[in-house]
Amino acid sequence: MPNERTAGRIDKISIRPGVSVLSVLRHLNYKPWFALAEFVDNAVQSFLSSREELEALHGRAFKLQVRIDIESSRPGRISVKDNAAGIAATDFPRAFRPAAVPTDRTGLSEFGMGMKSAACWFSPRWHVRTKALGEDVERTVRFDVDRIVHDQLEELGITESTADPDHHFTEVVLEDLHHVPVKKTVTKIKEHLTDIYRVFIRDGLLELRLGDEILTYAEPGVLSAPYVREKGGKARLWRKDISFDFGDGLAVEGFAALRDPGNFARSGFALFRRGRLIQGSGDEGYRPGLIFGQPGSFRSLRLFGELHLHGFEVSHTKDGFRWDENEQPFLELLKGHLDGDELPLLRQADGYRALASRNERQAAARQAVDHAAQAMERGLPEVLPRVASEPPVETATQALEAQATLAGRELKVDFRGESWLIKIELTDDPAESQWLSVSDQAAIGGQQVIEIRVSLAHPFMVSFAQTDPDDIEALLRVAGGLALSEKLARLAGQKYTGTIRRNLNDILREALSEP
């Protein structure tokens, strides 16, 4: 049991240089989950600093509990309450004075701005009610930023009342919010906070609630499969420990793995410092191009991990690392460790293919059907009558007019004793109105010549396939299938075989190109 102590009475606290600082804090570039994390950080640090005293009072099973309640109906209200050790009388002069750096900066509270900056970003009127462990006084401090600025206040009054020395808590209440979290934002807050504090939740030190819901972190599944370059090889678990040191007190440890099933939104690395996630929470995983390549790559589908960085500085809002000149060396060392021959994660991610789960395919299918149907509903009533009134056309039999080519290939195919030369081109001529152009020329030198050209400058491609090779390849394969189907229809004696392609080009441009 902690010794009971009677704290001296505190009538006022200084907030200098509060007037000049508090008035601009609402304009910080915060995200709601990082602002709320400032209050959770304070609770976690208070618990860690006083853990022995708290466990002496409550037993070794004592767990930190933090509850966040959000009222989204305007004007909005947020409360954050914890059962940590409270703010002691000796800490009051520093706790409420902006930019007053704590004496111990080795924990989660190191800049002296977290609570103040986050509270003022959220709200013009907020208060803190706290009861320190072992003291017999409960204290409340109220901030009205507009009044502080208008009246040039440099001190704030404190309300005190008698309390049980064994009680301990802090509650921060934010009112008349500048930024009111609504439904989708509340969902993202839940996802990000779960990720940010996953280590403390996983270790059983923290029970974090959003309203009545206890936030729990679900560990991703890890791929177990043979190496793609070893035919008939044994299944391996695609997870490896990461540990390296690159001098000047900078070091990294953690793990990297491949997800199963894959998930574009939840891939990427989570970067930690002192047990708290700094970068890579929610759907904002750390996915540097040097390692993950283009967005939508197979690495971006499966590669993930947790990396704990030592010796690195963070931004004062604790939403990113201050890399200075260290990010490139960090990434180069990380890439080498990821693709080591003993377990080449990157090569496996590049080559492994698997059918997504039915739930994932169903979710993607529903979204695709909804978006496509909406586009058709908007564009087709006007476009279809005009396209239908156009006269039928035949497939061109002369060579396509030359255009600047981004990429091209030629290939030969034997079909029923004839040799076909198929020319495939991707162009980006902005004057080209056709998504797909086809030429079926008479035999030249004993072989049929078929030209297939797809325009990357077409509005449809601009909207859906510009730089991702997989997207471009998928649509190019569809275009090739259409072109060759047109050729086969001509061989079967069908007339006006170019009409379907002409109609398709017009409908794509005029009705289906908007995302």
Coordinates of C-alpha atoms in Angstrom, one line a residue:
M1 CA 0.0 0.0 0.0
P2 CA 1.4 3.5 -0.8
N3 CA 1.9 5.8 2.0
E4 CA -0.9 8.4 2.4
R5 CA 0.3 11.9 1.9
T6 CA -1.5 15.2 2.2
A7 CA -0.6 17.3 -0.8
G8 CA -0.2 21.0 -0.4
R9 CA -3.0 23.1 -1.7
I10 CA -2.5 24.5 -5.3
D11 CA -4.7 27.5 -6.0
K12 CA -3.3 28.4 -9.5
I13 CA -0.9 27.1 -12.2
S14 CA 1.1 29.0 -14.7
I15 CA 0.5 28.4 -18.4
R16 CA 3.1 30.8 -19.6
P17 CA 3.9 31.0 -22.6
G18 CA 0.3 29.7 -23.0
V19 CA -1.3 32.6 -24.7
S20 CA 0.9 32.6 -27.8
V21 CA 1.0 28.8 -28.1
L22 CA -2.5 27.6 -27.2
S23 CA -4.2 29.8 -29.8
V24 CA -2.4 28.1 -32.8
L25 CA -2.6 24.5 -31.7
R26 CA -6.0 23.9 -33.3
H27 CA -4.2 24.3 -36.7
L28 CA -1.8 21.4 -36.2
N29 CA -1.8 18.7 -38.9
Y30 CA -3.2 16.0 -36.6
K31 CA -5.3 13.0 -37.5
P32 CA -8.0 12.2 -34.9
W33 CA -6.4 8.9 -33.9
F34 CA -3.0 10.4 -33.3
A35 CA -4.6 13.2 -31.2
L36 CA -6.4 10.7 -29.1
A37 CA -3.3 8.7 -28.7
E38 CA -1.6 11.6 -26.9
F39 CA -4.0 11.0 -24.0
V40 CA -3.5 7.2 -24.0
D41 CA 0.3 7.8 -24.1
N42 CA 0.0 9.8 -20.9
A43 CA -2.0 7.1 -19.2
V44 CA 0.4 4.3 -20.3
Q45 CA 3.4 6.3 -19.1
S46 CA 1.7 7.1 -15.8
F47 CA 1.0 3.4 -15.3
L48 CA 4.6 2.3 -16.2
S49 CA 6.1 4.9 -14.0
S50 CA 4.0 3.9 -11.0
R51 CA 3.5 0.2 -11.7
E52 CA 5.2 -1.0 -8.5
E53 CA 2.9 1.3 -6.3
L54 CA -0.2 0.3 -8.3
E55 CA 0.5 -3.4 -8.0
A56 CA 1.4 -3.0 -4.3
L57 CA -2.1 -1.6 -3.8
H58 CA -4.1 -3.8 -6.2
G59 CA -2.0 -6.9 -6.7
R60 CA 0.1 -8.1 -9.7
A61 CA -3.0 -8.7 -11.8
F62 CA -3.7 -4.9 -11.9
K63 CA -4.2 -3.8 -15.5
L64 CA -4.3 -0.3 -16.9
Q65 CA -7.8 0.6 -18.2
V66 CA -8.4 3.5 -20.6
R67 CA -11.9 4.3 -21.9
I68 CA -12.7 6.8 -24.7
D69 CA -16.2 8.0 -25.2
I70 CA -17.2 10.0 -28.3
E71 CA -20.4 11.9 -28.7
S72 CA -20.6 12.6 -32.5
S73 CA -23.8 14.7 -32.4
R74 CA -22.9 18.4 -32.5
P75 CA -21.4 20.2 -30.8
G76 CA -19.6 17.0 -30.0
R77 CA -17.9 15.8 -26.8
I78 CA -15.0 13.4 -26.1
S79 CA -13.9 12.0 -22.7
V80 CA -10.8 9.9 -22.0
K81 CA -10.6 8.4 -18.6
D82 CA -7.9 6.1 -17.2
N83 CA -7.1 4.3 -13.9
A84 CA -3.4 5.1 -13.9
A85 CA -1.6 7.0 -11.1
G86 CA -3.0 10.4 -11.8
I87 CA -1.1 13.7 -11.9
A88 CA 0.8 14.4 -8.7
A89 CA 1.0 17.8 -7.1
T90 CA 4.7 18.0 -7.9
D91 CA 3.9 17.5 -11.6
F92 CA 1.2 20.1 -11.9
P93 CA 3.4 23.1 -12.7
R94 CA 4.9 21.2 -15.7
A95 CA 1.8 19.2 -16.8
F96 CA -0.3 22.2 -17.9
R97 CA 2.4 24.6 -19.2
P98 CA 3.0 24.2 -22.9
A99 CA 6.4 23.0 -24.0
A100 CA 7.5 22.2 -20.5
V101 CA 9.7 19.1 -21.2
P102 CA 9.4 16.3 -18.6
T103 CA 12.5 15.5 -16.6
D104 CA 12.4 11.9 -17.8
R105 CA 12.2 11.8 -21.6
T106 CA 12.8 8.0 -22.1
G107 CA 9.1 7.1 -22.1
L108 CA 6.1 7.9 -24.2
S109 CA 5.8 11.5 -22.8
E110 CA 8.8 13.4 -24.0
F111 CA 7.9 16.7 -25.6
G112 CA 5.7 18.4 -23.0
M113 CA 3.1 19.2 -25.6
G114 CA 1.0 16.0 -26.1
M115 CA -2.0 16.6 -23.9
K116 CA -2.2 20.3 -24.5
S117 CA -1.7 20.2 -28.2
A118 CA -4.2 17.4 -28.8
A119 CA -6.8 18.9 -26.5
C120 CA -6.6 22.3 -28.1
W121 CA -6.7 20.7 -31.6
F122 CA -9.9 19.0 -30.7
S123 CA -11.6 21.6 -28.6
P124 CA -11.7 25.3 -27.5
R125 CA -13.0 24.3 -24.0
W126 CA -11.6 21.3 -22.1
H127 CA -10.8 20.3 -18.6
V128 CA -8.8 17.7 -16.7
R129 CA -10.0 16.0 -13.5
T130 CA -7.3 14.0 -11.8
K131 CA -6.7 12.2 -8.5
A132 CA -3.1 11.2 -7.8
L133 CA -2.3 7.9 -6.1
G134 CA -1.5 8.4 -2.4
E135 CA -2.7 12.0 -2.2
D136 CA -5.9 13.1 -0.5
V137 CA -6.9 15.8 -3.0
E138 CA -8.8 15.6 -6.3
R139 CA -8.1 18.5 -8.7
T140 CA -9.8 20.0 -11.8
V141 CA -8.2 22.4 -14.2
R142 CA -10.3 24.1 -16.9
F143 CA -9.1 25.6 -20.2
D144 CA -11.1 28.1 -22.2
V145 CA -8.8 29.0 -25.0
D146 CA -10.8 31.9 -26.3
R147 CA -10.9 33.5 -22.9
I148 CA -7.2 32.8 -22.2
V149 CA -6.3 34.5 -25.5
H150 CA -8.7 37.4 -25.1
D151 CA -7.8 38.2 -21.5
Q152 CA -4.1 37.4 -21.9
L153 CA -4.3 35.0 -19.0
E154 CA -1.1 33.5 -17.7
E155 CA -2.5 31.6 -14.8
L156 CA -5.5 29.3 -14.3
G157 CA -7.4 28.4 -11.1
I158 CA -7.6 24.9 -9.8
T159 CA -10.6 23.4 -8.1
E160 CA -9.8 21.0 -5.3
S161 CA -11.8 18.6 -3.2
T162 CA -11.0 15.9 -0.5
A163 CA -10.6 12.4 -1.8
D164 CA -9.5 8.9 -0.7
P165 CA -5.7 8.5 -1.0
D166 CA -6.1 5.1 -2.6
H167 CA -8.2 6.4 -5.5
H168 CA -6.3 7.3 -8.7
F169 CA -7.5 8.4 -12.1
T170 CA -7.3 11.1 -14.8
E171 CA -10.2 12.2 -17.0
V172 CA -9.8 14.6 -19.9
V173 CA -13.1 16.1 -21.2
L174 CA -13.2 17.9 -24.6
E175 CA -16.3 20.0 -25.5
D176 CA -17.6 22.0 -28.4
L177 CA -15.3 20.1 -30.8
H178 CA -13.5 21.7 -33.7
H179 CA -13.2 18.2 -35.2
V180 CA -16.2 16.0 -34.6
P181 CA -15.5 12.3 -35.4
V182 CA -18.4 10.8 -37.3
K183 CA -19.2 7.2 -38.1
K184 CA -16.5 6.4 -40.6
T185 CA -13.9 8.3 -38.6
V186 CA -14.9 6.5 -35.4
T187 CA -14.3 3.2 -37.2
K188 CA -10.9 4.4 -38.4
I189 CA -10.1 5.6 -34.8
K190 CA -10.8 2.1 -33.5
E191 CA -8.6 0.5 -36.1
H192 CA -5.7 2.8 -35.7
L193 CA -5.7 2.9 -31.9
T194 CA -5.8 -0.9 -31.8
D195 CA -2.7 -1.0 -34.0
I196 CA -0.9 1.8 -32.1
Y197 CA -1.2 0.0 -28.7
R198 CA -1.1 -3.6 -30.0
V199 CA 2.1 -4.4 -28.0
F200 CA 0.6 -3.2 -24.7
I201 CA -2.7 -5.0 -25.5
R202 CA -0.9 -8.2 -26.5
D203 CA 1.2 -8.2 -23.3
G204 CA -1.9 -7.8 -21.2
L205 CA -0.9 -4.5 -19.7
L206 CA -3.7 -2.4 -21.3
E207 CA -7.4 -2.7 -21.6
L208 CA -8.4 0.0 -24.1
R209 CA -12.1 0.7 -24.7
L210 CA -13.9 2.8 -27.3
G211 CA -17.2 3.2 -25.6
D212 CA -18.3 -0.2 -24.4
E213 CA -16.1 -2.1 -26.9
I214 CA -12.8 -3.5 -25.7
L215 CA -10.3 -3.1 -28.5
T216 CA -8.5 -6.4 -29.4
Y217 CA -5.7 -6.9 -31.9
A218 CA -6.2 -9.9 -34.3
E219 CA -2.9 -11.4 -35.4
P220 CA -2.7 -11.8 -39.2
G221 CA -2.4 -15.3 -40.6
V222 CA 1.1 -16.2 -42.0
L223 CA 1.5 -18.0 -45.3
S224 CA 2.6 -21.6 -45.2
A225 CA 3.5 -22.8 -48.7
P226 CA 6.4 -24.3 -50.7
Y227 CA 8.9 -21.9 -52.2
V228 CA 7.6 -21.0 -55.7
R229 CA 11.0 -21.8 -57.3
E230 CA 11.1 -25.3 -55.8
K231 CA 8.8 -27.6 -57.6
G232 CA 7.3 -30.1 -55.2
G233 CA 9.1 -28.5 -52.2
K234 CA 7.9 -28.8 -48.6
A235 CA 5.7 -26.1 -47.1
R236 CA 7.5 -23.4 -45.2
L237 CA 6.2 -20.8 -42.8
W238 CA 7.0 -17.4 -44.4
R239 CA 8.0 -15.5 -41.3
K240 CA 11.5 -14.4 -40.2
D241 CA 13.0 -12.4 -37.4
I242 CA 14.7 -9.1 -38.4
S243 CA 17.6 -7.7 -36.4
F244 CA 20.4 -5.3 -37.5
D245 CA 22.5 -2.4 -36.3
F246 CA 23.9 0.3 -38.4
G247 CA 25.9 2.4 -35.9
D248 CA 25.4 5.7 -34.1
G249 CA 23.0 4.0 -31.7
L250 CA 20.6 3.1 -34.4
A251 CA 19.2 -0.5 -34.5
V252 CA 16.1 -2.4 -35.7
E253 CA 14.5 -5.6 -34.5
G254 CA 11.2 -7.3 -35.1
F255 CA 9.8 -9.7 -37.8
A256 CA 8.6 -9.7 -41.4
A257 CA 6.2 -12.2 -42.9
L258 CA 3.7 -12.8 -45.8
R259 CA 0.0 -12.6 -45.0
D260 CA -2.4 -15.4 -45.7
P261 CA -4.8 -14.4 -47.0
G262 CA -3.4 -11.4 -48.8
N263 CA -4.8 -7.9 -48.0
F264 CA -3.8 -4.8 -49.8
A265 CA -5.2 -2.5 -47.2
R266 CA -3.5 -4.2 -44.2
S267 CA -0.1 -5.0 -45.7
G268 CA 3.0 -3.0 -45.0
F269 CA 5.2 -2.6 -42.0
A270 CA 4.3 -1.2 -38.6
L271 CA 7.2 0.8 -37.1
F272 CA 7.4 1.0 -33.3
R273 CA 9.4 3.0 -30.8
R274 CA 9.3 2.2 -27.1
G275 CA 6.5 -0.3 -27.6
R276 CA 4.2 2.3 -29.2
L277 CA 3.4 2.2 -32.9
I278 CA 4.6 5.5 -34.7
Q279 CA 4.1 4.8 -38.4
G280 CA 2.0 2.2 -40.2
S281 CA -1.3 1.9 -38.4
G282 CA -4.7 0.9 -39.8
D283 CA -4.7 1.0 -43.6
E284 CA -1.6 3.3 -43.7
G285 CA 1.1 0.6 -43.6
Y286 CA 4.7 1.7 -44.2
R287 CA 5.2 0.6 -47.8
P288 CA 8.4 2.2 -49.2
G289 CA 8.7 1.8 -53.0
L290 CA 12.2 0.4 -52.8
I291 CA 10.8 -2.7 -51.1
F292 CA 7.2 -2.9 -52.2
G293 CA 7.5 -1.6 -55.8
Q294 CA 4.4 -0.1 -57.4
P295 CA 1.1 0.1 -55.6
G296 CA -1.0 -3.0 -56.3
S297 CA 2.1 -5.2 -56.6
F298 CA 2.0 -8.8 -55.2
R299 CA 4.4 -7.6 -52.4
S300 CA 1.8 -5.0 -51.5
L301 CA -0.7 -7.8 -51.2
R302 CA 1.2 -10.0 -48.7
L303 CA 4.3 -8.4 -47.1
F304 CA 3.9 -7.1 -43.5
G305 CA 5.7 -7.0 -40.3
E306 CA 6.5 -5.3 -37.0
L307 CA 9.8 -3.4 -36.7
H308 CA 11.0 -1.8 -33.5
L309 CA 13.4 1.1 -34.1
H310 CA 15.9 2.2 -31.5
G311 CA 17.7 5.5 -31.4
F312 CA 15.5 7.2 -34.0
E313 CA 13.7 10.5 -33.2
V314 CA 10.0 11.1 -33.9
S315 CA 7.9 14.1 -34.8
H316 CA 6.4 16.0 -31.9
T317 CA 2.9 14.6 -32.9
K318 CA 4.4 11.1 -32.9
D319 CA 2.9 10.2 -36.2
G320 CA 6.2 9.6 -38.1
F321 CA 9.9 9.2 -37.7
R322 CA 12.5 12.0 -38.3
W323 CA 14.7 10.0 -40.6
D324 CA 17.2 12.7 -41.4
E325 CA 19.6 10.8 -43.8
N326 CA 19.0 7.4 -42.3
E327 CA 15.9 6.1 -44.2
Q328 CA 17.8 5.0 -47.3
P329 CA 20.4 3.0 -45.4
F330 CA 17.6 1.5 -43.3
L331 CA 15.7 0.4 -46.4
E332 CA 18.7 -1.0 -48.1
L333 CA 19.6 -3.1 -45.1
L334 CA 16.0 -4.2 -44.5
K335 CA 15.6 -5.2 -48.2
G336 CA 18.7 -7.4 -47.9
H337 CA 17.4 -9.1 -44.8
L338 CA 14.0 -9.7 -46.3
D339 CA 15.2 -11.5 -49.3
G340 CA 18.0 -13.5 -47.8
D341 CA 18.4 -16.9 -49.5
E342 CA 17.4 -18.8 -46.3
L343 CA 13.9 -17.4 -46.6
P344 CA 13.5 -15.1 -49.6
L345 CA 10.2 -13.3 -48.7
L346 CA 10.3 -10.9 -51.6
R347 CA 10.8 -13.5 -54.2
Q348 CA 8.1 -15.6 -52.7
A349 CA 5.7 -12.7 -52.6
D350 CA 6.4 -11.9 -56.2
G351 CA 5.8 -15.4 -57.5
Y352 CA 3.1 -16.8 -55.2
R353 CA -0.4 -16.9 -56.5
A354 CA -3.5 -18.1 -54.6
L355 CA -7.2 -17.7 -55.0
A356 CA -8.5 -15.1 -52.6
S357 CA -11.0 -16.3 -50.0
R358 CA -14.6 -16.3 -51.0
N359 CA -15.4 -13.5 -48.6
E360 CA -12.7 -11.3 -50.1
R361 CA -13.8 -12.1 -53.6
Q362 CA -17.4 -11.5 -52.7
A363 CA -16.6 -8.1 -51.2
A364 CA -14.6 -7.1 -54.2
A365 CA -17.3 -8.4 -56.6
R366 CA -20.0 -6.4 -54.8
Q367 CA -18.0 -3.2 -54.9
A368 CA -17.1 -3.7 -58.6
V369 CA -20.8 -4.5 -59.5
D370 CA -22.1 -1.5 -57.6
H371 CA -19.6 0.9 -59.2
A372 CA -20.0 -0.5 -62.7
A373 CA -23.8 -0.4 -62.5
Q374 CA -23.8 3.2 -61.3
A375 CA -21.6 4.2 -64.3
M376 CA -23.9 2.4 -66.7
E377 CA -27.0 4.0 -65.1
R378 CA -25.5 7.4 -65.6
G379 CA -24.1 7.1 -69.1
L380 CA -26.0 4.5 -71.1
P381 CA -29.4 6.2 -71.5
E382 CA -27.8 8.9 -73.6
V383 CA -25.1 6.9 -75.3
L384 CA -26.9 3.7 -76.4
P385 CA -29.4 5.3 -78.8
R386 CA -26.6 7.2 -80.6
V387 CA -24.3 4.1 -80.9
A388 CA -27.1 1.9 -82.1
S389 CA -27.9 4.3 -84.9
E390 CA -24.4 4.1 -86.4
P391 CA -24.0 1.9 -89.5
P392 CA -22.2 -1.4 -89.3
V393 CA -18.5 -1.5 -90.1
E394 CA -16.1 -4.1 -91.3
T395 CA -12.7 -4.9 -89.8
A396 CA -9.9 -2.8 -91.4
T397 CA -7.8 -4.6 -93.9
Q398 CA -5.1 -2.0 -94.3
A399 CA -2.2 -1.5 -91.9
L400 CA -2.9 0.8 -89.0
E401 CA -1.6 4.4 -89.2
A402 CA 1.7 4.7 -87.4
Q403 CA 1.7 6.1 -83.9
A404 CA 4.2 6.7 -81.2
T405 CA 4.6 3.4 -79.4
L406 CA 5.2 2.9 -75.7
A407 CA 5.7 -0.8 -76.0
G408 CA 5.2 -3.5 -78.7
R409 CA 5.8 -7.1 -79.4
E410 CA 5.4 -9.5 -82.4
L411 CA 4.6 -13.1 -82.2
K412 CA 3.9 -15.9 -84.6
V413 CA 1.1 -18.5 -84.3
D414 CA 0.3 -21.4 -86.6
F415 CA -3.5 -21.9 -87.2
R416 CA -4.9 -24.6 -89.4
G417 CA -1.8 -24.7 -91.6
E418 CA -1.5 -20.9 -91.9
S419 CA 1.1 -18.7 -90.2
W420 CA -0.3 -15.6 -88.3
L421 CA 1.9 -12.7 -87.4
I422 CA 0.3 -10.9 -84.5
K423 CA 1.6 -7.4 -83.7
I424 CA 0.7 -5.9 -80.3
E425 CA 1.2 -2.2 -79.5
L426 CA 0.5 0.1 -76.6
T427 CA 0.4 3.7 -77.6
D428 CA -0.3 7.0 -75.8
D429 CA -1.3 9.3 -78.7
P430 CA -3.8 11.8 -77.2
A431 CA -5.5 12.2 -80.5
E432 CA -6.4 8.5 -80.7
S433 CA -10.1 8.1 -79.9
Q434 CA -10.2 4.3 -80.0
W435 CA -9.4 2.2 -77.0
L436 CA -8.9 -0.9 -79.3
S437 CA -7.8 -0.7 -82.9
V438 CA -7.6 -3.8 -85.1
S439 CA -6.3 -4.5 -88.6
D440 CA -6.7 -7.9 -90.4
Q441 CA -4.5 -7.6 -93.4
A442 CA -4.4 -9.9 -96.4
A443 CA -1.6 -12.5 -96.4
I444 CA 1.8 -10.9 -96.8
G445 CA 4.7 -13.2 -97.6
G446 CA 2.7 -16.3 -96.9
Q447 CA 1.4 -15.2 -93.5
Q448 CA -1.7 -13.4 -92.1
V449 CA -0.9 -10.1 -90.3
I450 CA -3.1 -9.0 -87.4
E451 CA -2.4 -5.7 -85.7
I452 CA -3.8 -5.1 -82.2
R453 CA -3.3 -1.6 -80.7
V454 CA -4.5 -0.4 -77.3
S455 CA -4.4 3.3 -76.4
L456 CA -3.2 4.1 -72.8
A457 CA -4.3 7.7 -73.4
H458 CA -7.9 6.6 -73.8
P459 CA -10.0 7.9 -70.9
F460 CA -10.9 4.4 -69.9
M461 CA -7.2 3.5 -69.4
V462 CA -6.5 6.8 -67.7
S463 CA -9.1 6.0 -65.1
F464 CA -8.3 2.3 -64.5
A465 CA -4.9 1.3 -65.8
Q466 CA -2.0 3.8 -66.1
T467 CA 1.1 2.5 -64.4
D468 CA 0.2 -0.8 -62.7
P469 CA 1.5 -3.5 -65.0
D470 CA -1.0 -6.0 -63.7
D471 CA -4.0 -3.7 -64.5
I472 CA -2.6 -3.0 -68.0
E473 CA -1.9 -6.6 -68.7
A474 CA -5.4 -7.7 -67.7
L475 CA -7.0 -5.2 -70.1
L476 CA -4.5 -5.9 -72.8
R477 CA -5.4 -9.6 -72.6
V478 CA -9.1 -8.7 -72.9
A479 CA -8.3 -6.5 -75.9
G480 CA -6.3 -9.3 -77.5
G481 CA -9.2 -11.8 -77.0
L482 CA -11.7 -9.4 -78.6
A483 CA -9.4 -8.8 -81.6
L484 CA -8.8 -12.5 -82.2
S485 CA -12.5 -13.3 -81.8
E486 CA -13.1 -10.7 -84.5
K487 CA -10.6 -12.4 -86.8
L488 CA -12.2 -15.8 -86.2
A489 CA -15.7 -14.4 -86.9
R490 CA -14.4 -13.1 -90.3
L491 CA -13.0 -16.5 -91.1
A492 CA -16.4 -18.0 -90.4
G493 CA -18.0 -15.8 -92.9
Q494 CA -19.5 -13.2 -90.6
K495 CA -20.0 -9.7 -92.0
Y496 CA -19.5 -6.3 -90.3
T497 CA -17.2 -7.9 -87.7
G498 CA -15.8 -4.6 -86.6
T499 CA -19.2 -3.3 -85.4
I500 CA -19.0 -4.7 -81.9
R501 CA -15.5 -3.3 -81.4
R502 CA -16.6 0.1 -82.7
N503 CA -19.6 0.1 -80.4
L504 CA -17.4 -1.0 -77.5
N505 CA -14.9 1.9 -78.1
D506 CA -17.7 4.5 -78.2
I507 CA -19.4 3.1 -75.1
L508 CA -16.2 2.9 -73.1
R509 CA -15.3 6.5 -74.0
E510 CA -18.7 8.1 -73.5
A511 CA -20.3 6.1 -70.7
L512 CA -17.9 4.0 -68.8
S513 CA -14.6 5.9 -68.4
E514 CA -15.4 7.9 -65.3
P515 CA -14.2 6.2 -62.1

